[in-house]
DNA sequence: GATGTTCCGGTCAATTTCATCCATCGGGCG
DNA sequence: CGCCCGATGGATGAAATTGACCGGAACATC
């Protein structure tokens, strides 16, 4: 994971369809050497997948909501996590520090869908004690480009 | 944006490197017809880009923090937004309803980096009145796969 | 301390696969 | 009956994959 690998990963996050020729230029290597690097990044699990990046609005999910949840400790929690994983609308679910237990990122089509989600999916879960809803009014920035760290010299 | 387009977009979000042949099978169309669909999805802006999906830990950003920020109303706000857009560590920045003004999603290498971010980048911004930090202890789910809505018949 | 060997990584060339383009055909609608 | 949209098939072209060769570094040997 040297400087070259970092340049490659950044470039591939920005545009994975550019092709090896152009990637080789930013990497400063030959085409096949660049292909070797990319292959190794995949094998090492740094690159998990190649994905199409969709426009949420065009895809029919204009509503973005972050939901804070307090779940009572106990074995209900496993069921809660499983339910969150099953829900396609739940893009993220993190256990967090502070007054709340979980933070969800949810994308929905409209407010009725939000109402249905809160009542039927979330509050219906046993153990859920408190729900806080943070509706996104405007999205200033939303990217999946990871700031690839300068990384430790080893490895 | 019919049923076929929805199947295609879902499949391409899951794996964009499969190739047209396999995609055509899940779409139930010929290869060239499928290619035509994908091309139109790109032209219409539904598909914004093709990206490599990285493992955050392997990429050197194991720390995930959501930060709630209260910003004083005024023209400082434009500067704040611009600063957030500039910061590579800030993956998302949403203006939200409720007691807080903004919700950030930030990825960092370690706690010192978080400390530096909070002090040097966030609290240094004029207008920032209150900062709440939600550190992710565990990530139950984190995906970028949009739940492509059944969509309105028109368009 | 110098030399030879082995391994890792990069370059170059050849093969093969894949996507794109173009012409044709069938179905639906005016 | 004619027009238009969408699907099929084949040909062209560019891309990725594979293999063999070359150079440098690390280690062991002399």
mmCIF file of C-alpha atoms (C1' of nucleotides) in Angstrom:
data_model
loop_
_atom_site.group_PDB
_atom_site.id
_atom_site.type_symbol
_atom_site.label_atom_id
_atom_site.label_comp_id
_atom_site.label_asym_id
_atom_site.label_seq_id
_atom_site.Cartn_x
_atom_site.Cartn_y
_atom_site.Cartn_z
ATOM 1 C CA UNK A 1 0.000 0.000 0.000
ATOM 2 C CA UNK A 2 2.475 2.616 -1.179
ATOM 3 C CA UNK A 3 2.033 5.978 -2.827
ATOM 4 C CA UNK A 4 1.228 4.375 -6.180
ATOM 5 C CA UNK A 5 -1.479 2.172 -4.711
ATOM 6 C CA UNK A 6 -3.028 5.194 -3.064
ATOM 7 C CA UNK A 7 -3.115 7.100 -6.321
ATOM 8 C CA UNK A 8 -4.689 4.101 -8.016
ATOM 9 C CA UNK A 9 -7.383 3.622 -5.399
ATOM 10 C CA UNK A 10 -8.308 7.288 -5.473
ATOM 11 C CA UNK A 11 -8.509 7.297 -9.252
ATOM 12 C CA UNK A 12 -10.592 4.128 -9.317
ATOM 13 C CA UNK A 13 -13.024 5.550 -6.788
ATOM 14 C CA UNK A 14 -13.460 8.647 -8.914
ATOM 15 C CA UNK A 15 -13.876 6.724 -12.157
ATOM 16 C CA UNK A 16 -13.559 2.997 -12.444
ATOM 17 C CA UNK A 17 -14.478 2.922 -16.117
ATOM 18 C CA UNK A 18 -11.492 4.885 -17.379
ATOM 19 C CA UNK A 19 -9.563 1.791 -18.402
ATOM 20 C CA UNK A 20 -6.053 0.628 -17.613
ATOM 21 C CA UNK A 21 -4.322 2.847 -20.140
ATOM 22 C CA UNK A 22 -5.388 6.064 -18.477
ATOM 23 C CA UNK A 23 -4.897 4.581 -15.041
ATOM 24 C CA UNK A 24 -1.362 3.629 -15.970
ATOM 25 C CA UNK A 25 -0.629 7.279 -16.744
ATOM 26 C CA UNK A 26 -1.684 8.540 -13.330
ATOM 27 C CA UNK A 27 0.179 5.639 -11.717
ATOM 28 C CA UNK A 28 3.320 6.236 -13.741
ATOM 29 C CA UNK A 29 3.592 2.565 -14.710
ATOM 30 C CA UNK A 30 2.995 0.364 -17.720
ATOM 31 C CA UNK A 31 -0.439 -0.982 -18.478
ATOM 32 C CA UNK A 32 0.226 -4.539 -17.359
ATOM 33 C CA UNK A 33 2.036 -3.441 -14.213
ATOM 34 C CA UNK A 34 -0.968 -1.297 -13.383
ATOM 35 C CA UNK A 35 -3.262 -4.248 -14.017
ATOM 36 C CA UNK A 36 -1.136 -6.264 -11.615
ATOM 37 C CA UNK A 37 -1.559 -3.624 -8.930
ATOM 38 C CA UNK A 38 -5.312 -3.496 -9.369
ATOM 39 C CA UNK A 39 -5.542 -7.271 -9.249
ATOM 40 C CA UNK A 40 -3.567 -7.388 -6.015
ATOM 41 C CA UNK A 41 -5.739 -4.687 -4.505
ATOM 42 C CA UNK A 42 -8.747 -6.844 -5.263
ATOM 43 C CA UNK A 43 -7.137 -9.973 -3.827
ATOM 44 C CA UNK A 44 -6.154 -8.148 -0.659
ATOM 45 C CA UNK A 45 -9.707 -7.002 -0.248
ATOM 46 C CA UNK A 46 -8.922 -3.310 -0.529
ATOM 47 C CA UNK A 47 -11.184 -3.155 -3.569
ATOM 48 C CA UNK A 48 -14.348 -4.963 -2.570
ATOM 49 C CA UNK A 49 -16.416 -4.523 -5.704
ATOM 50 C CA UNK A 50 -17.105 -2.520 -8.837
ATOM 51 C CA UNK A 51 -20.359 -0.682 -8.632
ATOM 52 C CA UNK A 52 -22.582 1.661 -10.580
ATOM 53 C CA UNK A 53 -23.084 4.888 -8.668
ATOM 54 C CA UNK A 54 -26.694 5.988 -8.968
ATOM 55 C CA UNK A 55 -28.326 9.367 -8.540
ATOM 56 C CA UNK A 56 -30.623 8.910 -5.530
ATOM 57 C CA UNK A 57 -33.217 11.302 -6.877
ATOM 58 C CA UNK A 58 -33.297 9.722 -10.323
ATOM 59 C CA UNK A 59 -33.457 6.307 -8.700
ATOM 60 C CA UNK A 60 -36.595 7.301 -6.852
ATOM 61 C CA UNK A 61 -35.227 7.778 -3.336
ATOM 62 C CA UNK A 62 -35.215 11.549 -2.880
ATOM 63 C CA UNK A 63 -35.833 11.405 0.874
ATOM 64 C CA UNK A 64 -32.828 11.011 3.153
ATOM 65 C CA UNK A 65 -33.357 10.454 6.859
ATOM 66 C CA UNK A 66 -30.969 9.756 9.694
ATOM 67 C CA UNK A 67 -32.631 8.036 12.612
ATOM 68 C CA UNK A 68 -31.295 7.794 16.137
ATOM 69 C CA UNK A 69 -32.562 4.802 18.071
ATOM 70 C CA UNK A 70 -32.332 3.728 21.682
ATOM 71 C CA UNK A 71 -32.643 -0.034 22.098
ATOM 72 C CA UNK A 72 -33.013 -1.712 25.444
ATOM 73 C CA UNK A 73 -30.048 -3.975 26.219
ATOM 74 C CA UNK A 74 -30.793 -7.662 25.867
ATOM 75 C CA UNK A 75 -31.236 -10.278 23.228
ATOM 76 C CA UNK A 76 -33.711 -8.113 21.372
ATOM 77 C CA UNK A 77 -30.665 -6.382 20.031
ATOM 78 C CA UNK A 78 -29.663 -9.242 17.764
ATOM 79 C CA UNK A 79 -33.150 -9.284 16.290
ATOM 80 C CA UNK A 80 -32.977 -5.536 15.794
ATOM 81 C CA UNK A 81 -29.687 -5.746 13.944
ATOM 82 C CA UNK A 82 -30.965 -8.550 11.758
ATOM 83 C CA UNK A 83 -34.070 -6.553 10.899
ATOM 84 C CA UNK A 84 -31.966 -3.541 9.947
ATOM 85 C CA UNK A 85 -29.771 -5.663 7.708
ATOM 86 C CA UNK A 86 -32.841 -7.048 5.983
ATOM 87 C CA UNK A 87 -34.320 -3.632 5.230
ATOM 88 C CA UNK A 88 -33.219 -2.386 1.840
ATOM 89 C CA UNK A 89 -34.117 1.191 2.779
ATOM 90 C CA UNK A 90 -31.588 1.093 5.615
ATOM 91 C CA UNK A 91 -28.317 1.999 3.945
ATOM 92 C CA UNK A 92 -26.338 2.171 7.163
ATOM 93 C CA UNK A 93 -26.721 1.065 10.753
ATOM 94 C CA UNK A 94 -24.047 1.893 13.303
ATOM 95 C CA UNK A 95 -23.827 1.256 17.021
ATOM 96 C CA UNK A 96 -22.666 4.547 18.479
ATOM 97 C CA UNK A 97 -21.437 6.226 21.618
ATOM 98 C CA UNK A 98 -23.558 8.703 23.548
ATOM 99 C CA UNK A 99 -27.194 8.870 24.596
ATOM 100 C CA UNK A 100 -28.421 6.778 21.697
ATOM 101 C CA UNK A 101 -27.701 3.183 20.754
ATOM 102 C CA UNK A 102 -27.886 3.186 16.977
ATOM 103 C CA UNK A 103 -27.707 5.603 14.098
ATOM 104 C CA UNK A 104 -29.432 4.664 10.863
ATOM 105 C CA UNK A 105 -29.170 6.134 7.415
ATOM 106 C CA UNK A 106 -32.357 5.549 5.479
ATOM 107 C CA UNK A 107 -33.415 6.415 1.951
ATOM 108 C CA UNK A 108 -37.092 6.494 1.044
ATOM 109 C CA UNK A 109 -39.380 7.543 -1.755
ATOM 110 C CA UNK A 110 -41.582 10.015 0.174
ATOM 111 C CA UNK A 111 -42.987 10.983 3.562
ATOM 112 C CA UNK A 112 -45.700 8.315 3.631
ATOM 113 C CA UNK A 113 -42.936 5.760 3.145
ATOM 114 C CA UNK A 114 -41.100 7.325 6.089
ATOM 115 C CA UNK A 115 -44.238 7.121 8.210
ATOM 116 C CA UNK A 116 -44.647 3.479 7.275
ATOM 117 C CA UNK A 117 -41.011 2.726 8.018
ATOM 118 C CA UNK A 118 -41.070 4.380 11.434
ATOM 119 C CA UNK A 119 -44.273 2.669 12.528
ATOM 120 C CA UNK A 120 -44.119 -0.725 10.855
ATOM 121 C CA UNK A 121 -40.418 -1.446 10.766
ATOM 122 C CA UNK A 122 -38.778 0.507 13.546
ATOM 123 C CA UNK A 123 -41.187 1.007 16.423
ATOM 124 C CA UNK A 124 -42.584 -2.452 15.760
ATOM 125 C CA UNK A 125 -39.209 -3.864 16.813
ATOM 126 C CA UNK A 126 -39.234 -5.010 20.416
ATOM 127 C CA UNK A 127 -36.663 -3.237 22.548
ATOM 128 C CA UNK A 128 -36.907 0.064 20.702
ATOM 129 C CA UNK A 129 -37.429 2.706 23.377
ATOM 130 C CA UNK A 130 -36.747 5.996 21.677
ATOM 131 C CA UNK A 131 -36.584 7.216 18.096
ATOM 132 C CA UNK A 132 -35.154 10.507 16.864
ATOM 133 C CA UNK A 133 -35.593 11.553 13.280
ATOM 134 C CA UNK A 134 -33.203 13.837 11.438
ATOM 135 C CA UNK A 135 -34.635 14.713 8.046
ATOM 136 C CA UNK A 136 -32.144 15.970 5.496
ATOM 137 C CA UNK A 137 -33.284 19.316 4.125
ATOM 138 C CA UNK A 138 -30.361 19.746 1.781
ATOM 139 C CA UNK A 139 -27.341 17.650 0.970
ATOM 140 C CA UNK A 140 -24.193 19.765 0.839
ATOM 141 C CA UNK A 141 -21.959 16.819 0.076
ATOM 142 C CA UNK A 142 -22.449 13.106 -0.336
ATOM 143 C CA UNK A 143 -19.619 10.992 -1.620
ATOM 144 C CA UNK A 144 -18.311 7.486 -1.199
ATOM 145 C CA UNK A 145 -14.731 8.448 -1.988
ATOM 146 C CA UNK A 146 -12.635 7.347 0.969
ATOM 147 C CA UNK A 147 -9.763 9.647 1.939
ATOM 148 C CA UNK A 148 -7.114 6.952 1.514
ATOM 149 C CA UNK A 149 -4.725 7.447 4.395
ATOM 150 C CA UNK A 150 -0.979 7.958 3.854
ATOM 151 C CA UNK A 151 -0.844 4.595 5.629
ATOM 152 C CA UNK A 152 1.740 3.049 7.844
ATOM 153 C CA UNK A 153 5.006 2.176 6.088
ATOM 154 C CA UNK A 154 4.761 -1.534 6.918
ATOM 155 C CA UNK A 155 2.777 -4.117 4.974
ATOM 156 C CA UNK B 1 -37.657 3.459 -15.706
ATOM 157 C CA UNK B 2 -39.613 0.221 -15.841
ATOM 158 C CA UNK B 3 -39.192 -3.079 -14.055
ATOM 159 C CA UNK B 4 -36.291 -4.071 -16.312
ATOM 160 C CA UNK B 5 -34.421 -0.835 -15.642
ATOM 161 C CA UNK B 6 -34.858 -1.399 -11.931
ATOM 162 C CA UNK B 7 -33.464 -4.907 -12.156
ATOM 163 C CA UNK B 8 -30.533 -3.604 -14.153
ATOM 164 C CA UNK B 9 -29.704 -0.795 -11.742
ATOM 165 C CA UNK B 10 -29.872 -3.108 -8.756
ATOM 166 C CA UNK B 11 -27.624 -5.648 -10.454
ATOM 167 C CA UNK B 12 -25.137 -2.981 -11.501
ATOM 168 C CA UNK B 13 -24.985 -1.625 -7.984
ATOM 169 C CA UNK B 14 -24.247 -5.091 -6.640
ATOM 170 C CA UNK B 15 -21.636 -5.884 -9.278
ATOM 171 C CA UNK B 16 -20.763 -3.601 -12.130
ATOM 172 C CA UNK B 17 -17.959 -5.793 -13.437
ATOM 173 C CA UNK B 18 -20.120 -8.753 -14.407
ATOM 174 C CA UNK B 19 -20.309 -7.801 -18.070
ATOM 175 C CA UNK B 20 -23.218 -7.380 -20.396
ATOM 176 C CA UNK B 21 -23.775 -11.080 -21.004
ATOM 177 C CA UNK B 22 -24.626 -11.873 -17.412
ATOM 178 C CA UNK B 23 -26.542 -8.660 -17.038
ATOM 179 C CA UNK B 24 -28.640 -9.555 -20.049
ATOM 180 C CA UNK B 25 -29.673 -12.781 -18.318
ATOM 181 C CA UNK B 26 -31.006 -11.071 -15.215
ATOM 182 C CA UNK B 27 -32.662 -8.440 -17.406
ATOM 183 C CA UNK B 28 -34.211 -11.047 -19.658
ATOM 184 C CA UNK B 29 -33.045 -9.218 -22.782
ATOM 185 C CA UNK B 30 -30.450 -9.611 -25.474
ATOM 186 C CA UNK B 31 -26.923 -8.358 -24.892
ATOM 187 C CA UNK B 32 -27.184 -5.379 -27.211
ATOM 188 C CA UNK B 33 -30.605 -4.424 -25.940
ATOM 189 C CA UNK B 34 -29.202 -4.517 -22.429
ATOM 190 C CA UNK B 35 -26.280 -2.364 -23.519
ATOM 191 C CA UNK B 36 -28.757 0.093 -24.946
ATOM 192 C CA UNK B 37 -30.584 0.253 -21.618
ATOM 193 C CA UNK B 38 -27.389 0.847 -19.676
ATOM 194 C CA UNK B 39 -26.310 3.552 -22.092
ATOM 195 C CA UNK B 40 -29.612 5.354 -21.704
ATOM 196 C CA UNK B 41 -29.429 5.061 -17.924
ATOM 197 C CA UNK B 42 -26.070 6.806 -18.106
ATOM 198 C CA UNK B 43 -27.347 9.486 -20.453
ATOM 199 C CA UNK B 44 -30.350 10.156 -18.234
ATOM 200 C CA UNK B 45 -28.041 10.558 -15.257
ATOM 201 C CA UNK B 46 -29.459 7.653 -13.319
ATOM 202 C CA UNK B 47 -26.029 6.066 -13.404
ATOM 203 C CA UNK B 48 -23.620 8.802 -12.400
ATOM 204 C CA UNK B 49 -20.345 6.885 -12.449
ATOM 205 C CA UNK B 50 -18.574 3.582 -12.202
ATOM 206 C CA UNK B 51 -16.586 3.270 -9.041
ATOM 207 C CA UNK B 52 -14.354 0.907 -7.146
ATOM 208 C CA UNK B 53 -15.834 0.130 -3.747
ATOM 209 C CA UNK B 54 -13.081 0.075 -1.129
ATOM 210 C CA UNK B 55 -12.909 -1.544 2.276
ATOM 211 C CA UNK B 56 -12.635 1.417 4.686
ATOM 212 C CA UNK B 57 -10.441 -0.491 7.119
ATOM 213 C CA UNK B 58 -8.067 -1.741 4.440
ATOM 214 C CA UNK B 59 -7.958 1.753 2.976
ATOM 215 C CA UNK B 60 -6.741 3.129 6.285
ATOM 216 C CA UNK B 61 -9.905 4.845 7.534
ATOM 217 C CA UNK B 62 -11.130 2.568 10.301
ATOM 218 C CA UNK B 63 -12.677 5.374 12.338
ATOM 219 C CA UNK B 64 -16.219 6.432 11.504
ATOM 220 C CA UNK B 65 -17.729 9.460 13.201
ATOM 221 C CA UNK B 66 -21.003 11.260 12.750
ATOM 222 C CA UNK B 67 -20.876 14.843 13.890
ATOM 223 C CA UNK B 68 -23.830 17.062 14.685
ATOM 224 C CA UNK B 69 -23.130 20.755 14.270
ATOM 225 C CA UNK B 70 -25.032 23.884 15.142
ATOM 226 C CA UNK B 71 -24.073 26.827 12.960
ATOM 227 C CA UNK B 72 -25.188 30.375 13.631
ATOM 228 C CA UNK B 73 -27.397 31.698 10.841
ATOM 229 C CA UNK B 74 -25.657 34.174 8.585
ATOM 230 C CA UNK B 75 -23.215 34.304 5.755
ATOM 231 C CA UNK B 76 -20.766 32.168 7.705
ATOM 232 C CA UNK B 77 -22.879 29.289 6.566
ATOM 233 C CA UNK B 78 -21.708 29.460 2.979
ATOM 234 C CA UNK B 79 -18.106 29.368 4.171
ATOM 235 C CA UNK B 80 -18.919 26.427 6.392
ATOM 236 C CA UNK B 81 -20.426 24.459 3.520
ATOM 237 C CA UNK B 82 -17.502 25.231 1.297
ATOM 238 C CA UNK B 83 -15.077 24.067 3.956
ATOM 239 C CA UNK B 84 -16.976 20.821 4.374
ATOM 240 C CA UNK B 85 -16.920 20.208 0.655
ATOM 241 C CA UNK B 86 -13.189 20.755 0.596
ATOM 242 C CA UNK B 87 -12.464 18.287 3.379
ATOM 243 C CA UNK B 88 -11.782 14.824 1.977
ATOM 244 C CA UNK B 89 -12.504 13.250 5.355
ATOM 245 C CA UNK B 90 -16.059 14.585 5.236
ATOM 246 C CA UNK B 91 -17.944 11.995 3.233
ATOM 247 C CA UNK B 92 -21.334 13.564 3.799
ATOM 248 C CA UNK B 93 -22.752 16.863 4.969
ATOM 249 C CA UNK B 94 -26.493 17.345 5.278
ATOM 250 C CA UNK B 95 -28.573 20.246 6.503
ATOM 251 C CA UNK B 96 -31.127 18.675 8.811
ATOM 252 C CA UNK B 97 -34.284 19.333 10.769
ATOM 253 C CA UNK B 98 -34.289 19.503 14.558
ATOM 254 C CA UNK B 99 -32.048 21.029 17.183
ATOM 255 C CA UNK B 100 -28.926 20.818 15.057
ATOM 256 C CA UNK B 101 -28.074 22.446 11.762
ATOM 257 C CA UNK B 102 -25.811 19.920 10.051
ATOM 258 C CA UNK B 103 -24.985 16.273 10.232
ATOM 259 C CA UNK B 104 -21.582 15.163 8.997
ATOM 260 C CA UNK B 105 -20.246 11.727 8.220
ATOM 261 C CA UNK B 106 -16.511 11.631 8.637
ATOM 262 C CA UNK B 107 -13.924 8.908 8.116
ATOM 263 C CA UNK B 108 -10.526 9.175 9.772
ATOM 264 C CA UNK B 109 -7.429 7.127 10.434
ATOM 265 C CA UNK B 110 -7.404 7.310 14.232
ATOM 266 C CA UNK B 111 -8.410 9.310 17.304
ATOM 267 C CA UNK B 112 -5.609 11.875 17.007
ATOM 268 C CA UNK B 113 -6.881 12.596 13.537
ATOM 269 C CA UNK B 114 -10.375 13.061 14.983
ATOM 270 C CA UNK B 115 -9.014 15.437 17.586
ATOM 271 C CA UNK B 116 -7.235 17.397 14.893
ATOM 272 C CA UNK B 117 -10.328 17.493 12.718
ATOM 273 C CA UNK B 118 -12.611 18.706 15.505
ATOM 274 C CA UNK B 119 -10.235 21.430 16.647
ATOM 275 C CA UNK B 120 -8.553 22.582 13.461
ATOM 276 C CA UNK B 121 -11.255 22.085 10.869
ATOM 277 C CA UNK B 122 -14.600 22.205 12.601
ATOM 278 C CA UNK B 123 -14.408 24.441 15.679
ATOM 279 C CA UNK B 124 -12.066 26.713 13.770
ATOM 280 C CA UNK B 125 -14.963 27.569 11.450
ATOM 281 C CA UNK B 126 -16.630 30.787 12.428
ATOM 282 C CA UNK B 127 -20.307 30.348 13.232
ATOM 283 C CA UNK B 128 -19.944 26.905 14.740
ATOM 284 C CA UNK B 129 -21.676 27.043 18.110
ATOM 285 C CA UNK B 130 -22.123 23.466 19.173
ATOM 286 C CA UNK B 131 -20.578 20.135 18.161
ATOM 287 C CA UNK B 132 -21.871 16.690 19.038
ATOM 288 C CA UNK B 133 -19.798 13.632 18.262
ATOM 289 C CA UNK B 134 -21.252 10.188 17.614
ATOM 290 C CA UNK B 135 -18.456 7.659 17.375
ATOM 291 C CA UNK B 136 -19.348 4.422 15.618
ATOM 292 C CA UNK B 137 -18.552 1.473 17.868
ATOM 293 C CA UNK B 138 -19.683 -1.158 15.410
ATOM 294 C CA UNK B 139 -21.074 -1.038 11.912
ATOM 295 C CA UNK B 140 -24.037 -3.366 11.554
ATOM 296 C CA UNK B 141 -24.621 -2.435 7.958
ATOM 297 C CA UNK B 142 -23.052 -0.068 5.472
ATOM 298 C CA UNK B 143 -24.031 -0.197 1.860
ATOM 299 C CA UNK B 144 -24.400 2.174 -1.046
ATOM 300 C CA UNK B 145 -27.042 0.057 -2.767
ATOM 301 C CA UNK B 146 -30.071 2.295 -3.246
ATOM 302 C CA UNK B 147 -33.468 0.653 -2.819
ATOM 303 C CA UNK B 148 -34.631 1.536 -6.317
ATOM 304 C CA UNK B 149 -38.232 2.529 -5.900
ATOM 305 C CA UNK B 150 -41.047 0.873 -7.873
ATOM 306 C CA UNK B 151 -41.197 4.343 -9.361
ATOM 307 C CA UNK B 152 -44.046 6.353 -10.742
ATOM 308 C CA UNK B 153 -45.361 5.068 -14.049
ATOM 309 C CA UNK B 154 -44.694 8.313 -15.901
ATOM 310 C CA UNK B 155 -41.358 9.355 -17.387
ATOM 311 C "C1'" DG C 1 34.164 -7.453 1.456
ATOM 312 C "C1'" DA C 2 33.039 -9.098 -3.168
ATOM 313 C "C1'" DT C 3 30.421 -12.197 -6.016
ATOM 314 C "C1'" DG C 4 26.721 -15.285 -7.330
ATOM 315 C "C1'" DT C 5 21.911 -16.698 -6.752
ATOM 316 C "C1'" DT C 6 17.189 -16.110 -5.974
ATOM 317 C "C1'" DC C 7 13.032 -13.491 -5.684
ATOM 318 C "C1'" DC C 8 10.112 -9.656 -6.592
ATOM 319 C "C1'" DG C 9 8.354 -6.282 -9.655
ATOM 320 C "C1'" DG C 10 8.117 -3.964 -14.308
ATOM 321 C "C1'" DT C 11 8.198 -3.957 -19.297
ATOM 322 C "C1'" DC C 12 7.236 -5.736 -23.761
ATOM 323 C "C1'" DA C 13 4.800 -8.598 -27.178
ATOM 324 C "C1'" DA C 14 1.012 -11.845 -28.604
ATOM 325 C "C1'" DT C 15 -3.377 -13.837 -27.838
ATOM 326 C "C1'" DT C 16 -8.134 -13.711 -26.747
ATOM 327 C "C1'" DT C 17 -12.018 -11.831 -24.955
ATOM 328 C "C1'" DC C 18 -15.249 -8.178 -24.793
ATOM 329 C "C1'" DA C 19 -17.819 -4.036 -26.071
ATOM 330 C "C1'" DT C 20 -19.357 -1.190 -29.788
ATOM 331 C "C1'" DC C 21 -21.329 -0.344 -34.211
ATOM 332 C "C1'" DC C 22 -24.321 -1.277 -38.125
ATOM 333 C "C1'" DA C 23 -27.872 -3.594 -40.710
ATOM 334 C "C1'" DT C 24 -31.943 -6.489 -40.376
ATOM 335 C "C1'" DC C 25 -36.228 -8.180 -38.529
ATOM 336 C "C1'" DG C 26 -40.584 -8.275 -35.785
ATOM 337 C "C1'" DG C 27 -44.276 -5.917 -33.148
ATOM 338 C "C1'" DG C 28 -47.278 -1.955 -31.909
ATOM 339 C "C1'" DC C 29 -49.619 2.211 -33.057
ATOM 340 C "C1'" DG C 30 -51.375 5.822 -35.693
ATOM 341 C "C1'" DC D 1 -51.027 0.392 -44.761
ATOM 342 C "C1'" DG D 2 -46.975 2.857 -43.263
ATOM 343 C "C1'" DC D 3 -44.146 4.482 -39.501
ATOM 344 C "C1'" DC D 4 -41.474 4.000 -35.301
ATOM 345 C "C1'" DC D 5 -39.465 1.752 -31.405
ATOM 346 C "C1'" DG D 6 -37.061 -2.105 -29.702
ATOM 347 C "C1'" DA D 7 -34.636 -6.697 -30.183
ATOM 348 C "C1'" DT D 8 -31.436 -9.807 -32.752
ATOM 349 C "C1'" DG D 9 -27.188 -11.105 -35.209
ATOM 350 C "C1'" DG D 10 -22.715 -10.446 -37.214
ATOM 351 C "C1'" DA D 11 -18.419 -7.683 -38.118
ATOM 352 C "C1'" DT D 12 -15.108 -4.437 -36.487
ATOM 353 C "C1'" DG D 13 -12.187 -2.495 -33.147
ATOM 354 C "C1'" DA D 14 -10.188 -1.808 -28.716
ATOM 355 C "C1'" DA D 15 -9.424 -3.425 -24.431
ATOM 356 C "C1'" DA D 16 -7.720 -6.802 -20.841
ATOM 357 C "C1'" DT D 17 -5.215 -11.104 -20.004
ATOM 358 C "C1'" DT D 18 -1.341 -14.089 -20.498
ATOM 359 C "C1'" DG D 19 3.416 -15.431 -21.035
ATOM 360 C "C1'" DA D 20 8.386 -14.687 -21.429
ATOM 361 C "C1'" DC D 21 12.282 -11.489 -20.754
ATOM 362 C "C1'" DC D 22 14.921 -7.920 -18.135
ATOM 363 C "C1'" DG D 23 16.591 -5.256 -14.102
ATOM 364 C "C1'" DG D 24 17.333 -4.459 -9.183
ATOM 365 C "C1'" DA D 25 17.514 -5.781 -4.264
ATOM 366 C "C1'" DA D 26 18.298 -9.023 -0.561
ATOM 367 C "C1'" DC D 27 20.507 -12.831 1.034
ATOM 368 C "C1'" DA D 28 23.856 -16.435 1.198
ATOM 369 C "C1'" DT D 29 28.209 -18.062 -0.052
ATOM 370 C "C1'" DC D 30 33.090 -17.825 -1.040
#
